[in-house]
mmCIF file of C-alpha atoms in Angstrom:
data_model
loop_
_atom_site.group_PDB
_atom_site.id
_atom_site.type_symbol
_atom_site.label_atom_id
_atom_site.label_comp_id
_atom_site.label_asym_id
_atom_site.label_seq_id
_atom_site.Cartn_x
_atom_site.Cartn_y
_atom_site.Cartn_z
ATOM 1 C CA MET A 30 0.000 0.000 0.000
ATOM 2 C CA LEU A 31 1.302 3.433 -0.950
ATOM 3 C CA THR A 32 1.890 5.823 1.917
ATOM 4 C CA PRO A 33 1.293 9.539 1.262
ATOM 5 C CA PRO A 34 4.172 11.933 2.072
ATOM 6 C CA ALA A 35 4.478 13.257 5.612
ATOM 7 C CA ASP A 36 3.475 16.738 4.452
ATOM 8 C CA SER A 37 0.321 15.582 2.682
ATOM 9 C CA ALA A 38 -1.753 16.920 5.592
ATOM 10 C CA ALA A 39 -0.218 20.349 5.049
ATOM 11 C CA LEU A 40 -1.007 20.088 1.335
ATOM 12 C CA ARG A 41 -4.622 19.169 2.097
ATOM 13 C CA ASP A 42 -4.887 22.179 4.395
ATOM 14 C CA LEU A 43 -3.466 24.535 1.767
ATOM 15 C CA SER A 44 -5.659 23.004 -0.931
ATOM 16 C CA ALA A 45 -8.829 23.458 1.111
ATOM 17 C CA ARG A 46 -7.973 27.067 1.933
ATOM 18 C CA ILE A 47 -7.153 28.215 -1.586
ATOM 19 C CA GLY A 48 -10.062 26.160 -2.918
ATOM 20 C CA ALA A 49 -12.358 28.372 -0.863
ATOM 21 C CA GLU A 50 -10.941 31.567 -2.441
ATOM 22 C CA PRO A 51 -12.904 32.343 -5.629
ATOM 23 C CA LEU A 52 -10.252 34.792 -6.804
ATOM 24 C CA LEU A 53 -7.842 31.827 -6.967
ATOM 25 C CA ILE A 54 -10.012 28.781 -7.660
ATOM 26 C CA GLN A 55 -13.417 28.314 -9.292
ATOM 27 C CA ALA A 56 -15.426 25.081 -9.041
ATOM 28 C CA ALA A 57 -13.256 22.035 -9.879
ATOM 29 C CA GLY A 58 -10.504 24.160 -11.421
ATOM 30 C CA GLY A 59 -6.907 24.257 -10.227
ATOM 31 C CA ASN A 60 -4.872 21.483 -8.669
ATOM 32 C CA THR A 61 -2.054 20.768 -6.233
ATOM 33 C CA SER A 62 0.520 18.010 -5.974
ATOM 34 C CA VAL A 63 3.418 16.696 -3.914
ATOM 35 C CA LYS A 64 6.193 14.342 -4.981
ATOM 36 C CA GLN A 65 7.847 11.600 -2.945
ATOM 37 C CA GLY A 66 10.551 9.698 -4.750
ATOM 38 C CA ALA A 67 9.124 8.150 -7.916
ATOM 39 C CA VAL A 68 5.505 8.871 -6.938
ATOM 40 C CA MET A 69 3.498 12.079 -7.283
ATOM 41 C CA TRP A 70 0.232 12.619 -5.409
ATOM 42 C CA ILE A 71 -2.105 14.932 -7.336
ATOM 43 C CA LYS A 72 -5.684 16.126 -7.067
ATOM 44 C CA ALA A 73 -8.179 13.858 -8.806
ATOM 45 C CA SER A 74 -10.046 15.037 -11.891
ATOM 46 C CA GLY A 75 -13.435 16.607 -11.209
ATOM 47 C CA THR A 76 -12.866 16.978 -7.474
ATOM 48 C CA GLN A 77 -12.637 20.337 -5.769
ATOM 49 C CA LEU A 78 -9.680 21.612 -3.797
ATOM 50 C CA SER A 79 -12.116 22.973 -1.226
ATOM 51 C CA GLU A 80 -13.003 19.331 -0.402
ATOM 52 C CA ALA A 81 -9.439 18.388 0.498
ATOM 53 C CA GLN A 82 -10.127 18.206 4.244
ATOM 54 C CA SER A 83 -13.460 16.380 3.966
ATOM 55 C CA ARG A 84 -12.650 13.646 1.421
ATOM 56 C CA ASP A 85 -9.677 11.899 -0.132
ATOM 57 C CA ILE A 86 -9.071 13.773 -3.399
ATOM 58 C CA PHE A 87 -5.439 12.855 -4.111
ATOM 59 C CA VAL A 88 -4.256 10.111 -6.468
ATOM 60 C CA PRO A 89 -0.745 8.582 -6.641
ATOM 61 C CA VAL A 90 0.798 8.418 -10.116
ATOM 62 C CA ASP A 91 4.022 7.092 -11.601
ATOM 63 C CA LEU A 92 6.019 10.324 -11.718
ATOM 64 C CA LEU A 93 9.031 9.076 -13.673
ATOM 65 C CA ALA A 94 6.925 7.390 -16.346
ATOM 66 C CA MET A 95 4.745 10.457 -16.796
ATOM 67 C CA ARG A 96 7.736 12.793 -16.989
ATOM 68 C CA ALA A 97 9.455 10.550 -19.547
ATOM 69 C CA SER A 98 6.267 10.337 -21.594
ATOM 70 C CA VAL A 99 5.987 14.134 -21.776
ATOM 71 C CA ALA A 100 9.665 14.476 -22.710
ATOM 72 C CA ALA A 101 9.204 11.919 -25.500
ATOM 73 C CA GLY A 102 6.116 13.690 -26.824
ATOM 74 C CA GLU A 103 3.985 10.567 -26.460
ATOM 75 C CA SER A 104 0.214 10.776 -26.897
ATOM 76 C CA ARG A 105 -0.067 8.567 -23.796
ATOM 77 C CA ALA A 106 0.979 11.554 -21.683
ATOM 78 C CA ASP A 107 -2.518 12.932 -22.338
ATOM 79 C CA GLN A 108 -4.050 9.939 -20.558
ATOM 80 C CA PRO A 109 -3.158 10.506 -16.900
ATOM 81 C CA ASP A 110 -5.224 7.513 -15.768
ATOM 82 C CA ALA A 111 -2.653 5.316 -17.551
ATOM 83 C CA PHE A 112 -0.101 6.444 -14.936
ATOM 84 C CA ALA A 113 -2.344 6.049 -11.878
ATOM 85 C CA LEU A 114 -1.046 3.663 -9.211
ATOM 86 C CA THR A 115 -4.548 3.141 -7.774
ATOM 87 C CA GLN A 116 -7.905 2.937 -9.505
ATOM 88 C CA ALA A 117 -10.205 4.680 -7.010
ATOM 89 C CA LEU A 118 -10.043 8.089 -8.718
ATOM 90 C CA ARG A 119 -8.789 9.464 -12.024
ATOM 91 C CA PRO A 120 -5.770 11.817 -11.860
ATOM 92 C CA SER A 121 -6.176 15.444 -12.859
ATOM 93 C CA ILE A 122 -6.158 16.205 -16.567
ATOM 94 C CA GLU A 123 -3.172 18.437 -15.759
ATOM 95 C CA THR A 124 -1.036 15.707 -14.179
ATOM 96 C CA ALA A 125 1.632 16.120 -16.861
ATOM 97 C CA LEU A 126 1.873 19.825 -16.055
ATOM 98 C CA HIS A 127 2.900 19.050 -12.458
ATOM 99 C CA ALA A 128 5.231 16.210 -13.392
ATOM 100 C CA VAL A 129 7.622 18.372 -15.436
ATOM 101 C CA PHE A 130 8.654 20.415 -12.389
ATOM 102 C CA SER A 131 11.609 19.170 -10.328
ATOM 103 C CA GLN A 132 10.285 20.848 -7.173
ATOM 104 C CA ARG A 133 8.329 18.642 -4.764
ATOM 105 C CA VAL A 134 5.220 20.815 -4.391
ATOM 106 C CA VAL A 135 3.325 22.385 -7.275
ATOM 107 C CA VAL A 136 0.251 24.607 -6.985
ATOM 108 C CA HIS A 137 -1.810 25.511 -10.047
ATOM 109 C CA VAL A 138 -4.522 28.157 -9.700
ATOM 110 C CA HIS A 139 -6.893 29.927 -12.057
ATOM 111 C CA CYS A 140 -6.003 33.206 -10.409
ATOM 112 C CA ILE A 141 -8.235 36.116 -11.441
ATOM 113 C CA GLN A 142 -5.276 38.505 -11.431
ATOM 114 C CA THR A 143 -3.157 36.209 -13.591
ATOM 115 C CA ILE A 144 -5.930 35.514 -16.098
ATOM 116 C CA ALA A 145 -6.601 39.244 -16.452
ATOM 117 C CA TRP A 146 -2.957 39.635 -17.526
ATOM 118 C CA MET A 147 -2.666 36.467 -19.588
ATOM 119 C CA ILE A 148 -5.676 37.104 -21.833
ATOM 120 C CA GLN A 149 -3.879 40.210 -23.051
ATOM 121 C CA PRO A 150 -1.353 39.989 -25.879
ATOM 122 C CA ASP A 151 2.029 41.731 -25.641
ATOM 123 C CA VAL A 152 2.250 42.216 -21.871
ATOM 124 C CA LYS A 153 5.649 40.613 -21.312
ATOM 125 C CA ALA A 154 7.366 43.947 -20.660
ATOM 126 C CA GLN A 155 4.756 44.895 -18.067
ATOM 127 C CA LEU A 156 5.018 41.483 -16.436
ATOM 128 C CA ALA A 157 8.797 41.817 -16.294
ATOM 129 C CA GLN A 158 8.346 44.962 -14.213
ATOM 130 C CA ARG A 159 5.761 43.348 -11.947
ATOM 131 C CA LEU A 160 7.717 40.129 -11.468
ATOM 132 C CA ARG A 161 11.203 41.559 -11.049
ATOM 133 C CA GLY A 162 13.070 39.354 -8.578
ATOM 134 C CA PHE A 163 11.047 36.228 -9.341
ATOM 135 C CA HIS A 164 12.315 33.279 -11.386
ATOM 136 C CA TRP A 165 9.456 33.183 -13.850
ATOM 137 C CA ALA A 166 8.515 32.157 -17.344
ATOM 138 C CA GLN A 167 5.429 32.435 -19.492
ATOM 139 C CA VAL A 168 4.071 30.138 -22.169
ATOM 140 C CA PRO A 169 1.400 30.732 -24.822
ATOM 141 C CA TYR A 170 -1.995 29.085 -24.674
ATOM 142 C CA ALA A 171 -2.210 25.370 -25.347
ATOM 143 C CA ARG A 172 -4.905 22.884 -24.408
ATOM 144 C CA PRO A 173 -4.384 21.681 -20.829
ATOM 145 C CA GLY A 174 -2.549 18.374 -20.766
ATOM 146 C CA ALA A 175 0.534 16.992 -22.441
ATOM 147 C CA LYS A 176 0.925 19.719 -25.068
ATOM 148 C CA LEU A 177 0.891 22.459 -22.446
ATOM 149 C CA ALA A 178 3.189 20.417 -20.200
ATOM 150 C CA GLY A 179 5.663 20.121 -23.070
ATOM 151 C CA LEU A 180 5.703 23.892 -23.525
ATOM 152 C CA VAL A 181 6.265 24.400 -19.809
ATOM 153 C CA MET A 182 9.027 21.787 -19.732
ATOM 154 C CA ALA A 183 10.804 23.604 -22.572
ATOM 155 C CA ALA A 184 10.457 26.959 -20.778
ATOM 156 C CA LEU A 185 11.836 25.787 -17.428
ATOM 157 C CA ALA A 186 15.303 26.915 -16.387
ATOM 158 C CA PRO A 187 17.037 25.418 -13.311
ATOM 159 C CA GLN A 188 15.625 28.070 -10.955
ATOM 160 C CA THR A 189 12.222 28.630 -12.539
ATOM 161 C CA ASP A 190 9.478 28.296 -9.942
ATOM 162 C CA VAL A 191 6.753 30.548 -11.391
ATOM 163 C CA VAL A 192 5.046 29.960 -14.751
ATOM 164 C CA LEU A 193 2.260 32.078 -16.238
ATOM 165 C CA LEU A 194 0.029 30.272 -18.716
ATOM 166 C CA GLY A 195 -1.521 32.114 -21.644
ATOM 167 C CA ASN A 196 -5.339 32.336 -21.343
ATOM 168 C CA HIS A 197 -5.223 29.986 -18.382
ATOM 169 C CA GLY A 198 -3.610 30.675 -15.016
ATOM 170 C CA LEU A 199 -0.584 30.380 -12.760
ATOM 171 C CA LEU A 200 1.820 27.679 -11.545
ATOM 172 C CA VAL A 201 4.174 27.962 -8.582
ATOM 173 C CA ALA A 202 6.608 25.318 -7.372
ATOM 174 C CA ALA A 203 8.676 24.880 -4.219
ATOM 175 C CA GLU A 204 10.262 22.224 -2.027
ATOM 176 C CA THR A 205 7.767 22.619 0.820
ATOM 177 C CA VAL A 206 4.059 23.352 1.125
ATOM 178 C CA ALA A 207 4.733 26.484 3.174
ATOM 179 C CA ALA A 208 7.216 27.818 0.623
ATOM 180 C CA ALA A 209 4.768 27.137 -2.221
ATOM 181 C CA GLU A 210 2.010 29.073 -0.463
ATOM 182 C CA ALA A 211 4.333 31.972 0.338
ATOM 183 C CA LEU A 212 5.433 32.152 -3.304
ATOM 184 C CA LEU A 213 1.833 31.955 -4.514
ATOM 185 C CA ARG A 214 0.791 34.863 -2.306
ATOM 186 C CA GLN A 215 3.791 36.952 -3.363
ATOM 187 C CA VAL A 216 3.155 36.441 -7.083
ATOM 188 C CA VAL A 217 -0.564 37.149 -6.808
ATOM 189 C CA ALA A 218 0.183 40.353 -4.904
ATOM 190 C CA ALA A 219 2.714 41.413 -7.545
ATOM 191 C CA LEU A 220 0.143 40.881 -10.316
ATOM 192 C CA ASP A 221 -2.654 42.717 -8.513
ATOM 193 C CA LEU A 222 -4.993 44.727 -10.733
ATOM 194 C CA ALA A 223 -7.688 46.819 -9.067
ATOM 195 C CA PRO A 224 -11.217 46.199 -10.350
ATOM 196 C CA ARG A 225 -13.164 49.035 -11.892
ATOM 197 C CA ALA A 226 -15.759 50.827 -9.821
ATOM 198 C CA ALA A 227 -19.056 48.938 -9.950
ATOM 199 C CA GLN A 228 -22.173 50.438 -11.505
ATOM 200 C CA SER A 229 -25.747 49.559 -10.525
ATOM 201 C CA PRO A 230 -27.575 47.117 -12.812
ATOM 202 C CA ASP A 231 -31.026 48.001 -14.123
ATOM 203 C CA LEU A 232 -32.927 45.312 -12.243
ATOM 204 C CA ALA A 233 -36.344 46.508 -13.407
ATOM 205 C CA HIS A 234 -35.287 46.142 -17.031
ATOM 206 C CA LEU A 235 -33.705 42.753 -16.355
ATOM 207 C CA HIS A 236 -36.875 41.439 -14.731
ATOM 208 C CA ALA A 237 -38.911 42.732 -17.649
ATOM 209 C CA ARG A 238 -36.690 40.896 -20.150
ATOM 210 C CA ALA A 239 -36.364 37.648 -18.177
ATOM 211 C CA GLY A 240 -38.119 34.464 -19.287
ATOM 212 C CA LEU A 241 -37.625 30.922 -20.605
ATOM 213 C CA GLY A 242 -35.908 29.985 -17.362
ATOM 214 C CA PHE A 243 -33.558 32.993 -17.378
ATOM 215 C CA VAL A 244 -33.545 35.150 -14.232
ATOM 216 C CA PRO A 245 -31.603 38.251 -13.158
ATOM 217 C CA LEU A 246 -28.451 37.684 -11.138
ATOM 218 C CA PRO A 247 -28.190 39.240 -7.650
ATOM 219 C CA PRO A 248 -27.495 42.985 -7.927
ATOM 220 C CA GLU A 249 -23.936 42.685 -6.549
ATOM 221 C CA HIS A 250 -22.912 39.978 -9.048
ATOM 222 C CA PRO A 251 -19.795 41.041 -11.018
ATOM 223 C CA ALA A 252 -21.167 39.665 -14.300
ATOM 224 C CA HIS A 253 -23.592 42.610 -14.458
ATOM 225 C CA GLN A 254 -20.603 44.886 -14.868
ATOM 226 C CA ILE A 255 -19.701 43.278 -18.198
ATOM 227 C CA ALA A 256 -22.923 44.609 -19.708
ATOM 228 C CA LEU A 257 -22.562 47.974 -17.964
ATOM 229 C CA HIS A 258 -19.175 48.807 -19.542
ATOM 230 C CA ALA A 259 -19.223 48.949 -23.344
ATOM 231 C CA ASP A 260 -15.600 47.858 -23.768
ATOM 232 C CA LEU A 261 -16.054 44.881 -21.423
ATOM 233 C CA MET A 262 -19.159 43.854 -23.337
ATOM 234 C CA GLN A 263 -17.121 43.899 -26.542
ATOM 235 C CA ALA A 264 -14.378 41.857 -24.882
ATOM 236 C CA ALA A 265 -16.835 39.216 -23.659
ATOM 237 C CA LEU A 266 -18.432 38.916 -27.090
ATOM 238 C CA LEU A 267 -15.044 38.225 -28.706
ATOM 239 C CA GLY A 268 -15.328 34.625 -27.471
ATOM 240 C CA SER A 269 -14.067 32.299 -24.748
ATOM 241 C CA LEU A 270 -11.086 33.669 -22.849
ATOM 242 C CA TYR A 271 -9.914 30.557 -20.932
ATOM 243 C CA PRO A 272 -10.643 26.792 -20.892
ATOM 244 C CA ASP A 273 -13.025 26.456 -17.930
ATOM 245 C CA HIS A 274 -15.326 29.052 -19.471
ATOM 246 C CA VAL A 275 -15.788 26.735 -22.452
ATOM 247 C CA ILE A 276 -16.349 23.674 -20.280
ATOM 248 C CA PHE A 277 -18.900 25.125 -17.865
ATOM 249 C CA LEU A 278 -20.455 28.086 -19.719
ATOM 250 C CA GLY A 279 -20.148 27.038 -23.338
ATOM 251 C CA ILE A 280 -18.385 28.969 -26.073
ATOM 252 C CA GLY A 281 -18.219 32.736 -25.657
ATOM 253 C CA ALA A 282 -21.048 34.961 -24.480
ATOM 254 C CA THR A 283 -24.474 35.860 -25.869
ATOM 255 C CA GLU A 284 -26.002 39.320 -25.999
ATOM 256 C CA LEU A 285 -29.762 39.625 -25.687
ATOM 257 C CA TRP A 286 -30.540 42.098 -28.439
ATOM 258 C CA PRO A 287 -33.135 44.885 -28.040
ATOM 259 C CA HIS A 288 -36.711 43.639 -28.548
ATOM 260 C CA GLU A 289 -35.417 40.029 -28.481
ATOM 261 C CA THR A 290 -36.723 37.444 -25.993
ATOM 262 C CA PRO A 291 -34.483 34.871 -24.279
ATOM 263 C CA SER A 292 -36.150 32.269 -26.502
ATOM 264 C CA ASP A 293 -35.058 34.217 -29.578
ATOM 265 C CA ALA A 294 -31.464 34.361 -28.293
ATOM 266 C CA VAL A 295 -31.432 30.611 -27.613
ATOM 267 C CA GLN A 296 -32.686 29.879 -31.130
ATOM 268 C CA ARG A 297 -30.176 32.279 -32.658
ATOM 269 C CA ARG A 298 -27.310 30.555 -30.894
ATOM 270 C CA GLU A 299 -28.545 27.071 -31.815
ATOM 271 C CA LYS A 300 -28.862 28.103 -35.488
ATOM 272 C CA ALA A 301 -25.205 29.112 -35.323
ATOM 273 C CA GLY A 302 -24.362 25.558 -34.229
ATOM 274 C CA LEU A 303 -23.612 26.488 -30.624
ATOM 275 C CA THR A 304 -24.921 25.070 -27.364
ATOM 276 C CA PRO A 305 -27.801 26.958 -25.693
ATOM 277 C CA PRO A 306 -26.549 29.957 -23.691
ATOM 278 C CA VAL A 307 -26.138 29.658 -19.933
ATOM 279 C CA PHE A 308 -26.223 33.432 -19.466
ATOM 280 C CA LEU A 309 -27.353 36.482 -21.442
ATOM 281 C CA LEU A 310 -25.889 39.993 -21.416
ATOM 282 C CA LEU A 311 -28.148 43.033 -21.838
ATOM 283 C CA ALA A 312 -26.147 46.107 -22.817
ATOM 284 C CA GLY A 313 -26.569 48.891 -20.282
ATOM 285 C CA ALA A 314 -28.678 46.742 -17.943
ATOM 286 C CA GLY A 315 -26.852 43.658 -16.649
ATOM 287 C CA ALA A 316 -26.987 39.875 -16.941
ATOM 288 C CA LEU A 317 -29.524 37.054 -16.839
ATOM 289 C CA MET A 318 -28.656 33.444 -16.039
ATOM 290 C CA ARG A 319 -30.460 30.156 -16.403
ATOM 291 C CA ALA A 320 -32.272 29.335 -13.170
ATOM 292 C CA ASP A 321 -31.092 25.720 -13.409
ATOM 293 C CA ALA A 322 -27.425 26.568 -14.062
ATOM 294 C CA SER A 323 -24.932 24.402 -12.183
ATOM 295 C CA ALA A 324 -22.847 25.621 -9.260
ATOM 296 C CA ALA A 325 -19.788 25.398 -11.518
ATOM 297 C CA ALA A 326 -21.457 27.608 -14.125
ATOM 298 C CA HIS A 327 -22.236 30.187 -11.445
ATOM 299 C CA ALA A 328 -18.618 30.093 -10.278
ATOM 300 C CA LEU A 329 -17.263 30.546 -13.799
ATOM 301 C CA LEU A 330 -19.617 33.409 -14.627
ATOM 302 C CA ARG A 331 -18.489 35.170 -11.458
ATOM 303 C CA CYS A 332 -14.919 34.502 -12.608
ATOM 304 C CA LEU A 333 -15.619 36.117 -15.983
ATOM 305 C CA GLY A 334 -16.977 39.226 -14.318
ATOM 306 C CA GLU A 335 -14.026 39.483 -11.937
ATOM 307 C CA VAL A 336 -11.490 38.982 -14.752
ATOM 308 C CA LEU A 337 -13.001 41.545 -17.093
ATOM 309 C CA LEU A 338 -13.396 44.110 -14.312
ATOM 310 C CA ARG A 339 -9.589 44.020 -14.093
ATOM 311 C CA LEU A 340 -9.018 44.371 -17.827
ATOM 312 C CA PRO A 341 -7.288 47.726 -18.438
ATOM 313 C CA GLN A 342 -9.151 50.357 -20.429
ATOM 314 C CA GLY A 343 -8.462 49.902 -24.117
ATOM 315 C CA ALA A 344 -7.035 46.381 -23.784
ATOM 316 C CA VAL A 345 -8.350 43.897 -26.336
ATOM 317 C CA PRO A 346 -8.074 40.317 -25.086
ATOM 318 C CA ARG A 347 -7.117 37.303 -27.145
ATOM 319 C CA ALA A 348 -10.048 34.879 -27.345
ATOM 320 C CA LEU A 349 -9.634 31.166 -27.971
ATOM 321 C CA SER A 350 -9.934 30.203 -31.619
ATOM 322 C CA ILE A 351 -12.659 28.012 -33.113
ATOM 323 C CA ASP A 352 -10.261 25.069 -33.141
ATOM 324 C CA GLU A 353 -9.152 25.691 -29.554
ATOM 325 C CA ASN A 354 -12.770 25.736 -28.386
ATOM 326 C CA ALA A 355 -13.534 22.572 -30.320
ATOM 327 C CA GLU A 356 -10.618 20.563 -28.950
ATOM 328 C CA LEU A 357 -11.742 21.351 -25.399
ATOM 329 C CA LEU A 358 -15.327 20.276 -26.022
ATOM 330 C CA ASP A 359 -14.293 17.099 -27.854
ATOM 331 C CA TRP A 360 -11.749 16.036 -25.220
ATOM 332 C CA ASP A 361 -12.671 12.880 -23.300
ATOM 333 C CA ALA A 362 -10.909 14.115 -20.156
ATOM 334 C CA GLU A 363 -13.050 17.247 -20.076
ATOM 335 C CA LYS A 364 -16.219 15.242 -20.764
ATOM 336 C CA TYR A 365 -15.343 13.146 -17.707
ATOM 337 C CA ARG A 366 -14.901 16.283 -15.592
ATOM 338 C CA GLN A 367 -18.234 17.689 -16.825
ATOM 339 C CA ALA A 368 -19.972 14.423 -15.991
ATOM 340 C CA LEU A 369 -18.686 14.581 -12.413
ATOM 341 C CA ASP A 370 -19.925 18.158 -12.102
ATOM 342 C CA ASP A 371 -23.404 17.118 -13.305
ATOM 343 C CA ALA A 372 -23.584 14.097 -10.996
#
């Protein structure tokens, strides 16, 4: 029987704490890991870091085999369950991403601050100022899994312990759980972007336009702000900005046009070959959301609002391409994660 590392309790504590911080983690996103010899213990796919103290969410995997598979560019590296040393749970779809680091402890978060930076093109010079003194690297967007892990592996220098992922999030690595948390907090603080001042949604108008199972969000919800700032509305309508948006909210965002009903918007989206919208944006008024939307969808819509509120004036984000959206939706690992969320 495999014995978890002595500091696994500390990792569970850290995981539960950051999993409860929506500016770092949303729904089942993000993951943590710890290595012990030839074995790496990593969060299971579809589980939530916030559950780390209440249930067993970590899976042991063959670290050396996974690392070698990534280095060799094997397609098998995209099947983390093939490296699992137990069968109770399926390892995170980002197992390869953790394996390429030499440091014992790796923490991966979908940090609001980081995403707000990493959806913008051409920010390396600004990041260099913000992250002066850190040993950091950045990589362009790639689908989570072996391809992204390969890019990270190629970008790692001997001292690199911070990696920013295009349209995705943040990785930090250290030899101890405490050092990993300290580094995480330092990087997040260095990347801090203040949100714009909130405006009041037009709740009367939202209630008047609601229907077909769509209801107004609570007045303090950050997603309203997308529709209340013209440039943020434009940014949202460009398309999906990061992977978990695609998985839990569908591709992009949908505007409810003037004199259009929610039913009309649903039909318009379906005619375009897209899944029915989970939320609708009403320019100058706010946002509606499906009353039966999942908890993960609520978390990711809040994430979208928080990210865009930190987008600098005039910045035009890079949205995922048609092909990048499609490879996420067609990926068996993501279908498994969605199924767990719906269970």
